[in-house]
Amino acid sequence: MPEPPDTRPVPPLTASGLDEAQLDPADLQALRDAVKLRTCGLEAGATFRRLEDFHPELQLAGLHFVECGLLPLQALALRLAPLPRQAAVRRLAWREPQAVVRHATALAQQQPVRRSRLRPDDLPPAQLKALLAAMYKKYGPEAGELEIAAVFAHVPPEAKAAIGIDPALRWAAFTLPAGTTPQAAHAGYYLVVLRAKNNETRKVLFRL
Amino acid sequence: MAALSYLSVLRLSGEAFMGAVLTVNDLGLPTEFIYSEPLTPTKLQLSLYGTTLGRYLMVDVVGKGLLEASQARGVPVIVGHGDLLPLATRVKRPLCQLSATNQRPLGEPGQVREQSPEEFLAQLSEVHSPYHFRIFDRASFPVEQHLPAFIECAGRFDVLEPQSRVARTLELIREGGHA
């Protein structure tokens, strides 16, 4: 069915017409693109009447409004609302992630410090000799009846009230008493587990 | 007096991260412990950073933030994961990843056997197996300069033991009892 004729009145353009010679090709293209954008908000109708049929001054080279069905009112908007020369650029700002750091040294000092059992040949000969001498000094002839069941190195004497030993003697763990700084802890002390013939065990701190 | 630091960064559920640095003295006793609160990226950050977000948060935000906040300047850092080794280019502290081996001792403490530009074995104690070191590059970890601290500490305690304390303390903080 043929399309009915369009009898709507055409509002005249009051401003002077656009002069093709005053526009460079880049501006023409920008105008063309902007027209397409503006029709989105101007309720472009599904019409294919050519705008330049109504306003000959808009018959610019390469400029066709037929693709977007621009109505005369929209052409007026173009005249009255100048097109931007540049796209409006906005920088998206977002907050950079940042680590929030907290101190918890006291909490870390409450965690048990573990010492693994030394193997028989882990002690240098000089230290082993010193250990045996210390045993004889403490127990006298009874030292000969005692067996060295386990040795744990560098257990500070400040922690002697809070020492735990694995039942299988694989490790010993200790914590420093509250208020005792690590700098105050003494080095060079060895926790020795001695076993008597009756299987009684004794835990002794020796300084070697 | 020798000291060592231990850096651990945990990946929580989703893309959240949490980390801690424990510094111990030559007896393995804590002298400093700092941690970062759980860091959860926003949806916008997830979209913008994409697949690089995890590595960025772990290394550049949490890891770098902790080491810069630490007062243990110049103390060698043992990282819990090899992904943290690139931190060596961002902070002025020597970083390495340490692991135990079952190999025969190399000899006297201080003996080093190179395996690659980023890996070597080092004898830290008299009778134990050598430790395997993994570093970012030789420039960031001069072995001759930093190995003595490891040797001194290894003579008194197991230098891998404090890593378990970092994890345990972080878990306590996550449970919310001590934050």
Short mmCIF file of C-alpha atoms in Angstrom, two decimals:
data_model
loop_
_atom_site.label_atom_id
_atom_site.label_comp_id
_atom_site.label_asym_id
_atom_site.label_seq_id
_atom_site.Cartn_x
_atom_site.Cartn_y
_atom_site.Cartn_z
CA MET A 1 0.00 0.00 0.00
CA PRO A 2 1.53 3.35 -0.92
CA GLU A 3 2.48 5.69 1.89
CA PRO A 4 -0.05 8.52 2.47
CA PRO A 5 1.26 11.97 1.68
CA ASP A 6 2.74 13.98 4.53
CA THR A 7 0.68 17.15 4.88
CA ARG A 8 2.14 18.44 8.12
CA PRO A 9 3.19 22.09 7.95
CA VAL A 10 6.88 22.74 7.79
CA PRO A 11 8.08 25.31 10.30
CA PRO A 12 10.40 27.83 8.61
CA LEU A 13 13.98 28.30 9.68
CA THR A 14 14.53 31.83 10.80
CA ALA A 15 18.28 31.84 11.07
CA SER A 16 20.48 32.07 8.06
CA GLY A 17 21.20 28.78 6.42
CA LEU A 18 24.30 26.75 6.96
CA ASP A 19 27.01 27.52 4.52
CA GLU A 20 28.74 24.45 3.24
CA ALA A 21 31.94 26.31 2.55
CA GLN A 22 32.23 27.29 6.19
CA LEU A 23 32.32 23.72 7.42
CA ASP A 24 35.27 21.41 7.03
CA PRO A 25 34.81 17.69 6.39
CA ALA A 26 35.56 16.80 10.02
CA ASP A 27 32.81 19.09 11.21
CA LEU A 28 30.44 17.66 8.66
CA GLN A 29 31.11 14.21 9.98
CA ALA A 30 30.71 15.41 13.55
CA LEU A 31 27.42 17.01 12.58
CA ARG A 32 26.27 13.83 10.97
CA ASP A 33 27.18 11.76 14.02
CA ALA A 34 25.63 14.24 16.41
CA VAL A 35 22.40 14.24 14.43
CA LYS A 36 22.17 10.53 14.90
CA LEU A 37 22.69 10.92 18.61
CA ARG A 38 20.25 13.77 19.00
CA THR A 39 17.46 11.94 17.26
CA CYS A 40 17.47 9.46 20.08
CA GLY A 41 16.19 12.15 22.43
CA LEU A 42 14.02 13.93 19.96
CA GLU A 43 11.63 11.06 19.31
CA ALA A 44 12.62 10.55 15.74
CA GLY A 45 9.70 9.23 13.86
CA ALA A 46 9.81 6.43 11.39
CA THR A 47 9.71 8.73 8.46
CA PHE A 48 11.99 8.89 5.54
CA ARG A 49 11.17 12.35 4.27
CA ARG A 50 14.38 14.11 3.44
CA LEU A 51 15.04 17.18 5.52
CA GLU A 52 16.80 18.92 2.68
CA ASP A 53 13.55 18.81 0.77
CA PHE A 54 12.25 21.35 3.25
CA HIS A 55 15.40 23.34 3.84
CA PRO A 56 17.61 23.53 0.81
CA GLU A 57 20.34 25.25 2.80
CA LEU A 58 20.94 21.93 4.53
CA GLN A 59 21.81 20.23 1.29
CA LEU A 60 25.41 19.80 2.30
CA ALA A 61 27.75 17.55 0.46
CA GLY A 62 27.70 14.05 1.88
CA LEU A 63 25.17 14.91 4.55
CA HIS A 64 22.07 12.78 4.44
CA PHE A 65 19.43 12.87 7.11
CA VAL A 66 17.34 10.20 5.52
CA GLU A 67 19.08 7.43 7.47
CA CYS A 68 17.69 8.68 10.76
CA GLY A 69 14.41 10.09 9.51
CA LEU A 70 15.04 13.55 10.83
CA LEU A 71 11.93 15.69 11.09
CA PRO A 72 11.96 19.42 10.46
CA LEU A 73 11.64 20.16 14.16
CA GLN A 74 14.80 18.27 14.75
CA ALA A 75 16.59 20.27 12.14
CA LEU A 76 15.53 23.36 14.00
CA ALA A 77 17.05 21.93 17.14
CA LEU A 78 20.32 21.50 15.32
CA ARG A 79 20.31 25.13 14.36
CA LEU A 80 19.44 26.39 17.78
CA ALA A 81 21.59 24.01 19.79
CA PRO A 82 25.20 24.17 18.68
CA LEU A 83 26.97 20.90 18.31
CA PRO A 84 29.96 20.22 20.53
CA ARG A 85 33.33 20.19 18.83
CA GLN A 86 34.66 17.54 21.17
CA ALA A 87 33.27 14.62 23.07
CA ALA A 88 32.95 15.32 26.77
CA VAL A 89 35.58 13.15 28.43
CA ARG A 90 35.09 12.06 32.01
CA ARG A 91 37.75 10.30 34.05
CA LEU A 92 36.41 7.44 36.13
CA ALA A 93 37.98 7.65 39.54
CA TRP A 94 38.02 4.67 41.82
CA ARG A 95 39.53 4.11 45.20
CA GLU A 96 42.81 2.17 45.06
CA PRO A 97 42.79 -0.77 47.44
CA GLN A 98 45.01 -0.21 50.46
CA ALA A 99 46.12 -2.55 53.20
CA VAL A 100 45.17 -1.53 56.72
CA VAL A 101 48.03 -2.69 58.94
CA ARG A 102 47.62 -3.52 62.62
CA HIS A 103 50.14 -4.47 65.30
CA ALA A 104 49.63 -7.65 67.33
CA THR A 105 53.07 -8.49 68.72
CA ALA A 106 51.67 -9.46 72.10
CA LEU A 107 49.37 -11.99 70.46
CA ALA A 108 52.25 -13.51 68.55
CA GLN A 109 54.30 -13.78 71.73
CA GLN A 110 51.53 -15.86 73.30
CA GLN A 111 51.93 -18.52 70.64
CA PRO A 112 54.08 -21.48 71.71
CA VAL A 113 57.57 -21.66 70.25
CA ARG A 114 58.44 -25.20 69.24
CA ARG A 115 61.84 -26.87 69.39
CA SER A 116 62.43 -30.19 67.69
CA ARG A 117 64.32 -32.94 69.46
CA LEU A 118 67.98 -33.09 68.63
CA ARG A 119 69.25 -36.32 67.17
CA PRO A 120 72.08 -38.09 69.00
CA ASP A 121 74.71 -36.80 66.62
CA ASP A 122 73.26 -33.28 66.42
CA LEU A 123 75.19 -32.16 69.48
CA PRO A 124 78.81 -31.32 68.74
CA PRO A 125 81.23 -33.45 70.76
CA ALA A 126 82.25 -30.52 72.91
CA GLN A 127 78.66 -29.78 73.88
CA LEU A 128 77.91 -33.43 74.56
CA LYS A 129 80.91 -33.58 76.83
CA ALA A 130 79.74 -30.43 78.59
CA LEU A 131 76.28 -31.95 79.05
CA LEU A 132 77.64 -35.11 80.63
CA ALA A 133 79.82 -33.07 82.91
CA ALA A 134 76.81 -31.00 83.97
CA MET A 135 74.84 -34.17 84.69
CA TYR A 136 77.56 -35.54 86.93
CA LYS A 137 77.87 -32.21 88.65
CA LYS A 138 74.15 -32.22 89.45
CA TYR A 139 73.51 -35.89 90.21
CA GLY A 140 76.89 -37.25 91.09
CA PRO A 141 77.33 -41.02 90.67
CA GLU A 142 73.59 -41.34 90.09
CA ALA A 143 74.17 -39.71 86.68
CA GLY A 144 75.52 -43.03 85.47
CA GLU A 145 72.05 -44.53 86.00
CA LEU A 146 70.34 -41.89 83.88
CA GLU A 147 69.69 -42.10 80.15
CA ILE A 148 69.46 -39.02 77.92
CA ALA A 149 66.00 -39.50 76.37
CA ALA A 150 65.79 -36.17 74.51
CA VAL A 151 67.58 -32.86 74.15
CA PHE A 152 65.94 -29.61 73.02
CA ALA A 153 68.24 -26.71 72.21
CA HIS A 154 67.94 -23.09 73.27
CA VAL A 155 64.97 -23.23 75.62
CA PRO A 156 65.29 -20.03 77.67
CA PRO A 157 65.11 -20.45 81.45
CA GLU A 158 62.61 -17.60 81.58
CA ALA A 159 60.08 -19.99 80.00
CA LYS A 160 60.60 -22.87 82.41
CA ALA A 161 57.17 -22.40 83.97
CA ALA A 162 55.42 -22.87 80.62
CA ILE A 163 57.15 -25.74 78.87
CA GLY A 164 55.18 -28.53 77.24
CA ILE A 165 56.76 -31.69 75.87
CA ASP A 166 55.31 -34.07 73.33
CA PRO A 167 54.58 -37.45 74.95
CA ALA A 168 56.67 -39.09 72.25
CA LEU A 169 59.44 -36.57 72.93
CA ARG A 170 59.40 -35.31 69.35
CA TRP A 171 59.20 -31.64 70.32
CA ALA A 172 59.07 -29.22 73.22
CA ALA A 173 57.05 -26.00 73.17
CA PHE A 174 57.28 -22.99 75.44
CA THR A 175 56.00 -19.46 75.84
CA LEU A 176 57.59 -16.55 77.62
CA PRO A 177 55.72 -15.22 80.64
CA ALA A 178 53.66 -12.11 80.08
CA GLY A 179 55.83 -9.05 80.38
CA THR A 180 59.06 -10.83 79.51
CA THR A 181 60.61 -9.35 76.43
CA PRO A 182 62.39 -11.55 73.89
CA GLN A 183 65.54 -9.53 74.46
CA ALA A 184 65.56 -10.66 78.10
CA ALA A 185 65.54 -14.35 77.20
CA HIS A 186 68.86 -16.11 77.66
CA ALA A 187 70.42 -18.31 75.02
CA GLY A 188 72.59 -21.36 75.54
CA TYR A 189 70.19 -23.37 77.70
CA TYR A 190 69.25 -26.91 76.73
CA LEU A 191 66.20 -28.77 77.97
CA VAL A 192 67.24 -32.37 78.66
CA VAL A 193 64.84 -35.19 79.41
CA LEU A 194 66.56 -37.83 81.54
CA ARG A 195 65.10 -41.26 82.10
CA ALA A 196 65.97 -43.42 85.09
CA LYS A 197 65.97 -47.20 85.16
CA ASN A 198 62.50 -47.18 86.68
CA ASN A 199 61.29 -45.18 83.65
CA GLU A 200 60.91 -42.07 85.74
CA THR A 201 61.70 -39.00 83.66
CA ARG A 202 63.26 -35.76 84.77
CA LYS A 203 63.28 -32.51 82.81
CA VAL A 204 66.31 -30.35 83.48
CA LEU A 205 67.62 -27.13 81.95
CA PHE A 206 71.38 -27.14 81.50
CA ARG A 207 73.50 -24.27 80.34
CA LEU A 208 76.09 -25.60 77.88
CA MET B 1 72.11 -9.77 66.43
CA ALA B 2 70.52 -11.78 63.67
CA ALA B 3 66.82 -11.61 62.88
CA LEU B 4 64.48 -13.07 60.30
CA SER B 5 61.04 -12.04 59.08
CA TYR B 6 58.30 -14.28 57.78
CA LEU B 7 55.68 -12.98 55.36
CA SER B 8 52.49 -14.86 54.64
CA VAL B 9 49.51 -13.73 52.57
CA LEU B 10 46.32 -15.76 52.68
CA ARG B 11 43.61 -15.79 50.05
CA LEU B 12 40.26 -15.84 51.82
CA SER B 13 36.95 -16.75 50.27
CA GLY B 14 36.29 -14.95 47.03
CA GLU B 15 38.97 -12.42 46.13
CA ALA B 16 39.72 -11.25 49.68
CA PHE B 17 43.29 -11.25 51.01
CA MET B 18 44.87 -11.06 54.43
CA GLY B 19 48.53 -11.11 55.38
CA ALA B 20 51.00 -10.89 58.23
CA VAL B 21 54.69 -10.40 58.93
CA LEU B 22 56.38 -12.01 61.94
CA THR B 23 59.90 -10.93 62.86
CA VAL B 24 61.91 -13.10 65.25
CA ASN B 25 65.28 -12.67 66.93
CA ASP B 26 68.16 -15.14 66.93
CA LEU B 27 66.28 -17.36 69.39
CA GLY B 28 63.16 -17.47 67.25
CA LEU B 29 61.23 -15.29 69.71
CA PRO B 30 58.80 -12.73 68.22
CA THR B 31 59.92 -9.13 68.24
CA GLU B 32 57.27 -7.79 65.87
CA PHE B 33 54.01 -9.05 64.44
CA ILE B 34 51.87 -6.98 62.10
CA TYR B 35 48.94 -8.04 60.00
CA SER B 36 46.63 -6.51 57.43
CA GLU B 37 42.89 -6.55 57.87
CA PRO B 38 40.97 -8.65 55.35
CA LEU B 39 40.91 -6.72 52.10
CA THR B 40 37.92 -7.31 49.85
CA PRO B 41 37.93 -5.60 46.46
CA THR B 42 34.85 -3.71 45.31
CA LYS B 43 32.85 -4.80 42.29
CA LEU B 44 34.31 -1.92 40.32
CA GLN B 45 37.86 -3.01 41.17
CA LEU B 46 37.00 -6.58 40.22
CA SER B 47 35.79 -5.39 36.84
CA LEU B 48 38.67 -3.02 36.17
CA TYR B 49 41.54 -5.26 37.26
CA GLY B 50 40.14 -8.53 35.95
CA THR B 51 42.43 -11.52 36.22
CA THR B 52 45.33 -9.40 37.46
CA LEU B 53 43.51 -8.49 40.66
CA GLY B 54 44.65 -11.44 42.73
CA ARG B 55 48.34 -10.99 42.05
CA TYR B 56 48.06 -7.22 42.43
CA LEU B 57 46.38 -7.46 45.83
CA MET B 58 48.72 -10.16 47.11
CA VAL B 59 51.97 -8.50 46.05
CA ASP B 60 51.46 -4.78 45.57
CA VAL B 61 48.84 -4.06 48.18
CA VAL B 62 49.06 -6.53 51.06
CA GLY B 63 52.66 -7.72 50.78
CA LYS B 64 54.17 -4.37 50.00
CA GLY B 65 52.00 -2.59 52.55
CA LEU B 66 53.12 -4.95 55.31
CA LEU B 67 56.82 -4.80 54.53
CA GLU B 68 56.74 -1.01 54.31
CA ALA B 69 54.97 -0.82 57.66
CA SER B 70 57.39 -3.20 59.33
CA GLN B 71 60.06 -1.63 61.50
CA ALA B 72 62.53 -4.46 60.88
CA ARG B 73 64.49 -2.62 58.21
CA GLY B 74 66.86 -4.70 56.16
CA VAL B 75 65.97 -7.99 57.87
CA PRO B 76 65.77 -10.89 55.39
CA VAL B 77 62.23 -11.98 54.64
CA ILE B 78 61.12 -15.57 54.14
CA VAL B 79 57.94 -15.64 52.09
CA GLY B 80 55.35 -18.34 52.39
CA HIS B 81 54.60 -18.51 48.68
CA GLY B 82 56.69 -18.12 45.56
CA ASP B 83 54.17 -15.67 44.10
CA LEU B 84 55.44 -13.13 46.63
CA LEU B 85 59.02 -13.16 45.34
CA PRO B 86 58.40 -10.27 42.87
CA LEU B 87 58.09 -8.13 45.98
CA ALA B 88 61.87 -8.00 45.88
CA THR B 89 61.61 -5.35 43.16
CA ARG B 90 59.25 -3.23 45.21
CA VAL B 91 60.75 -3.17 48.70
CA LYS B 92 64.29 -2.71 49.93
CA ARG B 93 64.54 -6.02 51.75
CA PRO B 94 66.01 -9.33 50.66
CA LEU B 95 63.33 -11.92 50.01
CA CYS B 96 63.55 -15.66 49.63
CA GLN B 97 61.41 -18.75 49.78
CA LEU B 98 62.90 -21.42 52.01
CA SER B 99 62.27 -25.16 52.10
CA ALA B 100 63.90 -28.17 53.73
CA THR B 101 65.62 -30.94 51.81
CA ASN B 102 66.67 -34.49 52.57
CA GLN B 103 70.01 -34.17 50.87
CA ARG B 104 73.34 -34.94 52.44
CA PRO B 105 75.09 -32.01 54.11
CA LEU B 106 77.18 -29.93 51.73
CA GLY B 107 79.89 -29.46 54.29
CA GLU B 108 80.60 -26.64 56.68
CA PRO B 109 77.87 -24.05 57.36
CA GLY B 110 77.98 -21.44 54.62
CA GLN B 111 78.61 -23.84 51.76
CA VAL B 112 76.41 -23.00 48.77
CA ARG B 113 75.55 -25.04 45.71
CA GLU B 114 73.89 -23.11 42.89
CA GLN B 115 71.11 -24.83 40.98
CA SER B 116 69.94 -21.94 38.79
CA PRO B 117 70.11 -18.15 38.83
CA GLU B 118 67.11 -18.14 41.18
CA GLU B 119 67.73 -21.27 43.25
CA PHE B 120 70.51 -22.62 45.39
CA LEU B 121 71.20 -24.95 48.28
CA ALA B 122 72.88 -23.63 51.40
CA GLN B 123 74.28 -25.42 54.41
CA LEU B 124 73.05 -23.59 57.48
CA SER B 125 74.04 -25.92 60.31
CA GLU B 126 76.74 -28.45 60.96
CA VAL B 127 74.91 -31.74 60.68
CA HIS B 128 71.52 -31.11 59.10
CA SER B 129 70.52 -31.28 55.44
CA PRO B 130 70.97 -28.11 53.38
CA TYR B 131 68.07 -25.75 52.83
CA HIS B 132 66.70 -24.90 49.40
CA PHE B 133 66.56 -21.17 48.69
CA ARG B 134 64.46 -19.65 45.94
CA ILE B 135 64.95 -15.95 45.22
CA PHE B 136 63.80 -13.42 42.64
CA ASP B 137 67.28 -12.61 41.38
CA ARG B 138 70.84 -12.37 42.68
CA ALA B 139 70.80 -8.60 42.72
CA SER B 140 68.00 -8.49 45.27
CA PHE B 141 69.50 -11.22 47.47
CA PRO B 142 73.31 -11.05 47.79
CA VAL B 143 73.99 -14.48 49.26
CA GLU B 144 77.29 -13.64 50.95
CA GLN B 145 75.70 -10.67 52.69
CA HIS B 146 72.55 -12.34 54.04
CA LEU B 147 73.46 -15.99 54.55
CA PRO B 148 75.23 -15.37 57.89
CA ALA B 149 71.93 -14.33 59.48
CA PHE B 150 70.36 -17.59 58.40
CA ILE B 151 73.32 -19.58 59.70
CA GLU B 152 73.21 -17.90 63.09
CA CYS B 153 69.48 -18.48 63.44
CA ALA B 154 69.60 -22.06 62.15
CA GLY B 155 72.17 -22.85 64.82
CA ARG B 156 69.58 -22.07 67.48
CA PHE B 157 66.16 -22.93 66.07
CA ASP B 158 64.42 -24.48 63.09
CA VAL B 159 64.19 -21.54 60.68
CA LEU B 160 61.02 -22.94 59.14
CA GLU B 161 59.15 -23.27 62.44
CA PRO B 162 58.03 -19.61 62.77
CA GLN B 163 56.02 -19.91 59.55
CA SER B 164 53.54 -22.14 61.33
CA ARG B 165 53.15 -19.50 64.03
CA VAL B 166 52.29 -16.86 61.44
CA ALA B 167 49.52 -19.05 60.09
CA ARG B 168 48.26 -19.90 63.56
CA THR B 169 48.18 -16.29 64.70
CA LEU B 170 46.42 -15.18 61.53
CA GLU B 171 43.81 -17.84 62.09
CA LEU B 172 43.24 -16.55 65.61
CA ILE B 173 42.76 -13.05 64.27
CA ARG B 174 40.34 -14.26 61.59
CA GLU B 175 38.29 -16.00 64.21
CA GLY B 176 37.83 -12.58 65.66
CA GLY B 177 38.95 -13.28 69.17
CA HIS B 178 41.95 -11.01 69.11
CA ALA B 179 41.40 -8.38 66.37
#
